[in-house]
Coordinates of C-alpha atoms in Angstrom, one line a residue:
X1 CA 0.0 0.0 0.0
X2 CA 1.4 3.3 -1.2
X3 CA -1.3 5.4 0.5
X4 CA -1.4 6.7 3.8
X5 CA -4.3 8.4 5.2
X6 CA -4.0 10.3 8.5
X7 CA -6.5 11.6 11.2
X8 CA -5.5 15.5 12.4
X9 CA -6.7 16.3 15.6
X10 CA -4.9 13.5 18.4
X11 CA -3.0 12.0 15.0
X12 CA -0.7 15.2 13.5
X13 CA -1.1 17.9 15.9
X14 CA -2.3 18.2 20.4
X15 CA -5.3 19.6 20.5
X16 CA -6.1 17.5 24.0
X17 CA -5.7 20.4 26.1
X18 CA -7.8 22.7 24.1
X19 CA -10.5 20.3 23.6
X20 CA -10.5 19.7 27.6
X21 CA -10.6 23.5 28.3
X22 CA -13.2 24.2 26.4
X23 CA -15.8 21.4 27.3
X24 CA -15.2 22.8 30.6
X25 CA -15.8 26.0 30.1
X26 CA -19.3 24.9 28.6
X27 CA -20.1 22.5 31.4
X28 CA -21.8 24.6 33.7
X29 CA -24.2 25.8 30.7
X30 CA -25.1 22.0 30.4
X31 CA -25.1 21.2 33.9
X32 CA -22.5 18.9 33.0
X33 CA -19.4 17.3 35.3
X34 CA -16.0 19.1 34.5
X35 CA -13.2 17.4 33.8
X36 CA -10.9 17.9 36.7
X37 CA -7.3 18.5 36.6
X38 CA -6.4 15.2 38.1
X39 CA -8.7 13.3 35.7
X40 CA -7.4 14.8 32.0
X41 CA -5.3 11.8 31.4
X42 CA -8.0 9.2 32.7
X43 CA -10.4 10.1 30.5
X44 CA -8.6 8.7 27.8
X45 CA -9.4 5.6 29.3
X46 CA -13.1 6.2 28.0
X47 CA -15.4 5.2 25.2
X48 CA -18.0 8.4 24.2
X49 CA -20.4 6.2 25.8
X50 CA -18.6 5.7 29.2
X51 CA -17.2 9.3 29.1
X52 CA -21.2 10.5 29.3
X53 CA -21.7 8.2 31.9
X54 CA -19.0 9.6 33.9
X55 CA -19.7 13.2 33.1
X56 CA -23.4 13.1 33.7
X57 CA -24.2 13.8 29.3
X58 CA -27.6 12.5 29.3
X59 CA -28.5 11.9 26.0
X60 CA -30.4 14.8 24.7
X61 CA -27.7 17.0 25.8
X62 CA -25.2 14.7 23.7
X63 CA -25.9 16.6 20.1
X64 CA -26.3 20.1 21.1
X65 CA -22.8 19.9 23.1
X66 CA -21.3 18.2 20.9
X67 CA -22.4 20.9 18.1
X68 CA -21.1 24.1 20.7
X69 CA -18.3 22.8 21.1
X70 CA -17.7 22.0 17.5
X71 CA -18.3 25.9 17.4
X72 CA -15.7 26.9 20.0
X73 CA -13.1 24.6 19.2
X74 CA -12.8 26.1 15.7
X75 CA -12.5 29.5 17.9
X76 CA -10.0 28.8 20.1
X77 CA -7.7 26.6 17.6
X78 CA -7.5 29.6 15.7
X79 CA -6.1 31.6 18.8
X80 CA -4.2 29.2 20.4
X81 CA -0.8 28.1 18.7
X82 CA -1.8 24.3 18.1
X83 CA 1.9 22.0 17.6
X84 CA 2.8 18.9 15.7
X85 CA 3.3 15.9 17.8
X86 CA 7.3 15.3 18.2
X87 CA 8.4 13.2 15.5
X88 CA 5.1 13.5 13.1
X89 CA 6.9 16.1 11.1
X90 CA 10.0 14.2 10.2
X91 CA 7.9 10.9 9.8
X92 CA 5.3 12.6 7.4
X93 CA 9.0 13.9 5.1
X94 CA 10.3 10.2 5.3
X95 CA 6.8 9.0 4.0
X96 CA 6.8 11.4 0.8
X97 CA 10.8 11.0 0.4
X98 CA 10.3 7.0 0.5
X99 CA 7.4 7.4 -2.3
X100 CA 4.5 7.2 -0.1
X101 CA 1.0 9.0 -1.4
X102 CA -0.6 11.1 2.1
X103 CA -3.8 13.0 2.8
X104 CA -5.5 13.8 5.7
X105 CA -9.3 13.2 6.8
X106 CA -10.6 15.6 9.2
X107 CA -13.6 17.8 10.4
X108 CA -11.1 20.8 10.6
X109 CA -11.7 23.1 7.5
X110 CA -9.4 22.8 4.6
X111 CA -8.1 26.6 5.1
X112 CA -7.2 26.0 8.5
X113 CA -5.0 22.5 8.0
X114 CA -3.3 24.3 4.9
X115 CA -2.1 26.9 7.5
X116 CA -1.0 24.4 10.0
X117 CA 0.7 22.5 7.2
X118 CA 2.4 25.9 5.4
X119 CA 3.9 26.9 8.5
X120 CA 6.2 23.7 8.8
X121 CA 6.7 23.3 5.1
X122 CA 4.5 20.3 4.6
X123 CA 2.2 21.4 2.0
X124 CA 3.6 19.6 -1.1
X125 CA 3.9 16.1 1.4
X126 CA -0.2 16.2 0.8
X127 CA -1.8 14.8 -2.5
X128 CA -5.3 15.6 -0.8
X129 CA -7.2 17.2 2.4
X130 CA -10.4 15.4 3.1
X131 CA -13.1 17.7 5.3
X132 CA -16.4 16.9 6.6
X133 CA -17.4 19.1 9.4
X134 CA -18.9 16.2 11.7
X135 CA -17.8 13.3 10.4
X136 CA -21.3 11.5 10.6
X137 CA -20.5 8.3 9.2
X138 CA -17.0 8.2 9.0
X139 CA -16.9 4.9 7.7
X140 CA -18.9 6.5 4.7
X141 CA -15.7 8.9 4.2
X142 CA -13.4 6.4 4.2
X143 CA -15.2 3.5 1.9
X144 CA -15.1 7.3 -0.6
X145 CA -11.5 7.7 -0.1
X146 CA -10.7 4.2 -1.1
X147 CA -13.4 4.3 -4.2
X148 CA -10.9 7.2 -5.3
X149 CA -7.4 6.3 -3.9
X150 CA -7.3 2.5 -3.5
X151 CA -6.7 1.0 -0.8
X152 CA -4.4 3.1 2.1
X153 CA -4.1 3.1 5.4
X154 CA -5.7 5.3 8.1
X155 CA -3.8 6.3 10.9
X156 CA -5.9 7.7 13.8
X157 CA -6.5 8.3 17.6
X158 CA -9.7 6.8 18.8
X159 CA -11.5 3.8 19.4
X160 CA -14.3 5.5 16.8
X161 CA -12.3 6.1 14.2
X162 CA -10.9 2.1 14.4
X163 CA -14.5 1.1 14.1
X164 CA -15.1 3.0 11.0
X165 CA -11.8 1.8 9.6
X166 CA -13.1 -1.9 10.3
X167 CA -16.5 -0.6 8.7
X168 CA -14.9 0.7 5.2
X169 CA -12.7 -2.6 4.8
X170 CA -9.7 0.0 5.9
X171 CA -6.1 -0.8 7.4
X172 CA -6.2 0.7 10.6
X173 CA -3.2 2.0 12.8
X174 CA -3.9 3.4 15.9
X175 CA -1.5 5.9 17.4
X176 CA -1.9 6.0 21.5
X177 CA -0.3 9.8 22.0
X178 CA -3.6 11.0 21.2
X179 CA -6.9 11.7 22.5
X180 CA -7.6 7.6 23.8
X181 CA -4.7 5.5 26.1
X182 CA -3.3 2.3 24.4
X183 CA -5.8 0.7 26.9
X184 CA -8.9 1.8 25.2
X185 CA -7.5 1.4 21.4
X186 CA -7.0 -2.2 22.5
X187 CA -10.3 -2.8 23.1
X188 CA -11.4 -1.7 19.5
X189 CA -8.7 -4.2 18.0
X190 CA -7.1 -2.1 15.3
X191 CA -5.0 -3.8 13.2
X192 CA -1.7 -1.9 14.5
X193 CA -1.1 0.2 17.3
X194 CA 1.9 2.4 17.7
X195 CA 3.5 4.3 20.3
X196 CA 5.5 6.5 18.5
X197 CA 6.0 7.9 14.7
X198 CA 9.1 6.2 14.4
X199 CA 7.5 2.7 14.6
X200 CA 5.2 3.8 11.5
X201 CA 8.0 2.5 9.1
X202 CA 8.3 -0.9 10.9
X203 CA 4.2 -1.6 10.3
X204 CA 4.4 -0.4 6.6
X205 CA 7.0 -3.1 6.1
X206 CA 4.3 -6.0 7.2
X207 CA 2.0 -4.3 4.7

């Protein structure tokens, strides 16, 4: 496979700590539990389902919070100066240098990733920039992705996006510096799980 397909949010670049901030921020306006301090690594622990539990998200409140903060993540990712994991930079440049074909499937507008990608010189390392703003249906994304680019591999963050890999018939690697621990990845069974970029070389070379 000469196509590799990543996640950006929890895959490319930490947006964990923005994320948390902000669902706290709205919790009191959903009568909601706040994530505290202690807790932001344990949560990664968490399926969506579980998290809800934990937090108190009955389910009516599940849509309209998720589309708020949707709204003020888009906000505050423009203020806040979002980073590139360590070592996804240099692994994304030994991907295009070794021949390899990338693109990136995300919710995050098109405009914004190009920015994010101009400013460390990644640009031309990107044959394509997949956006849906909600990613309903993931799976539906990726079964289009591989009607137009053949078969490739996703590389993502969460348990979800596993199960819409498994869904679209998709090579799934799972990447556990993101927004779920190895723990919870495990239980979704992805096909590969790594726990840093530089072992991304090492699971192309069983593909």
């Amino acid at each position: 496979m000469k196509t590799v397909v990543f996640d950006f949010d929890g895959t490319l670049v930490d947006t964990f700590d923005i994320a948390v901030n902000v669902y706290n921020r709205v919790a009191p306006i959903f009568r909601i539990r706040r994530i505290a301090r202690t807790e932001r690594e344990t949560v990664k622990n968490f399926s969506l389902n579980e998290f809800a539990v934990k937090y108190r998200i009955a389910s009516y409140k599940f849509l309209p919070l998720v589309i708020f903060l949707r709204f003020l993540m888009v906000r505050e990712k423009k203020r806040k100066k979002i980073s590139f994991f360590p070592g996804t930079v240099q692994m994304i440049r030994d991907l295009r240098n070794s021949g390899f074909r990338c693109g990136i499937l995300t919710t995050n507008s098109r405009r914004f990733v190009s920015s994010l990608l101009e400013k460390e010189k990644l640009s031309e390392c990107f044959s394509f920039i997949e956006t849906n703003p909600f990613l309903r249906g993931k799976h539906k994304s990726l079964e289009k992705l591989k009607k137009f680019h053949g078969d490739f591999v996703y590389v993502c963050d969460e348990g979800r996006d596993v199960v819409a890999a498994k869904e679209a018939g998709v090579v799934s690697v799972a990447v556990t510096w993101g927004f779920n621990s190895a723990e919870n990845l495990l239980r979704f069974s992805p096909d590969f799980i790594i726990s840093s970029p530089q072992e991304f070389f090492n699971v192309l070379k069983d593909l």
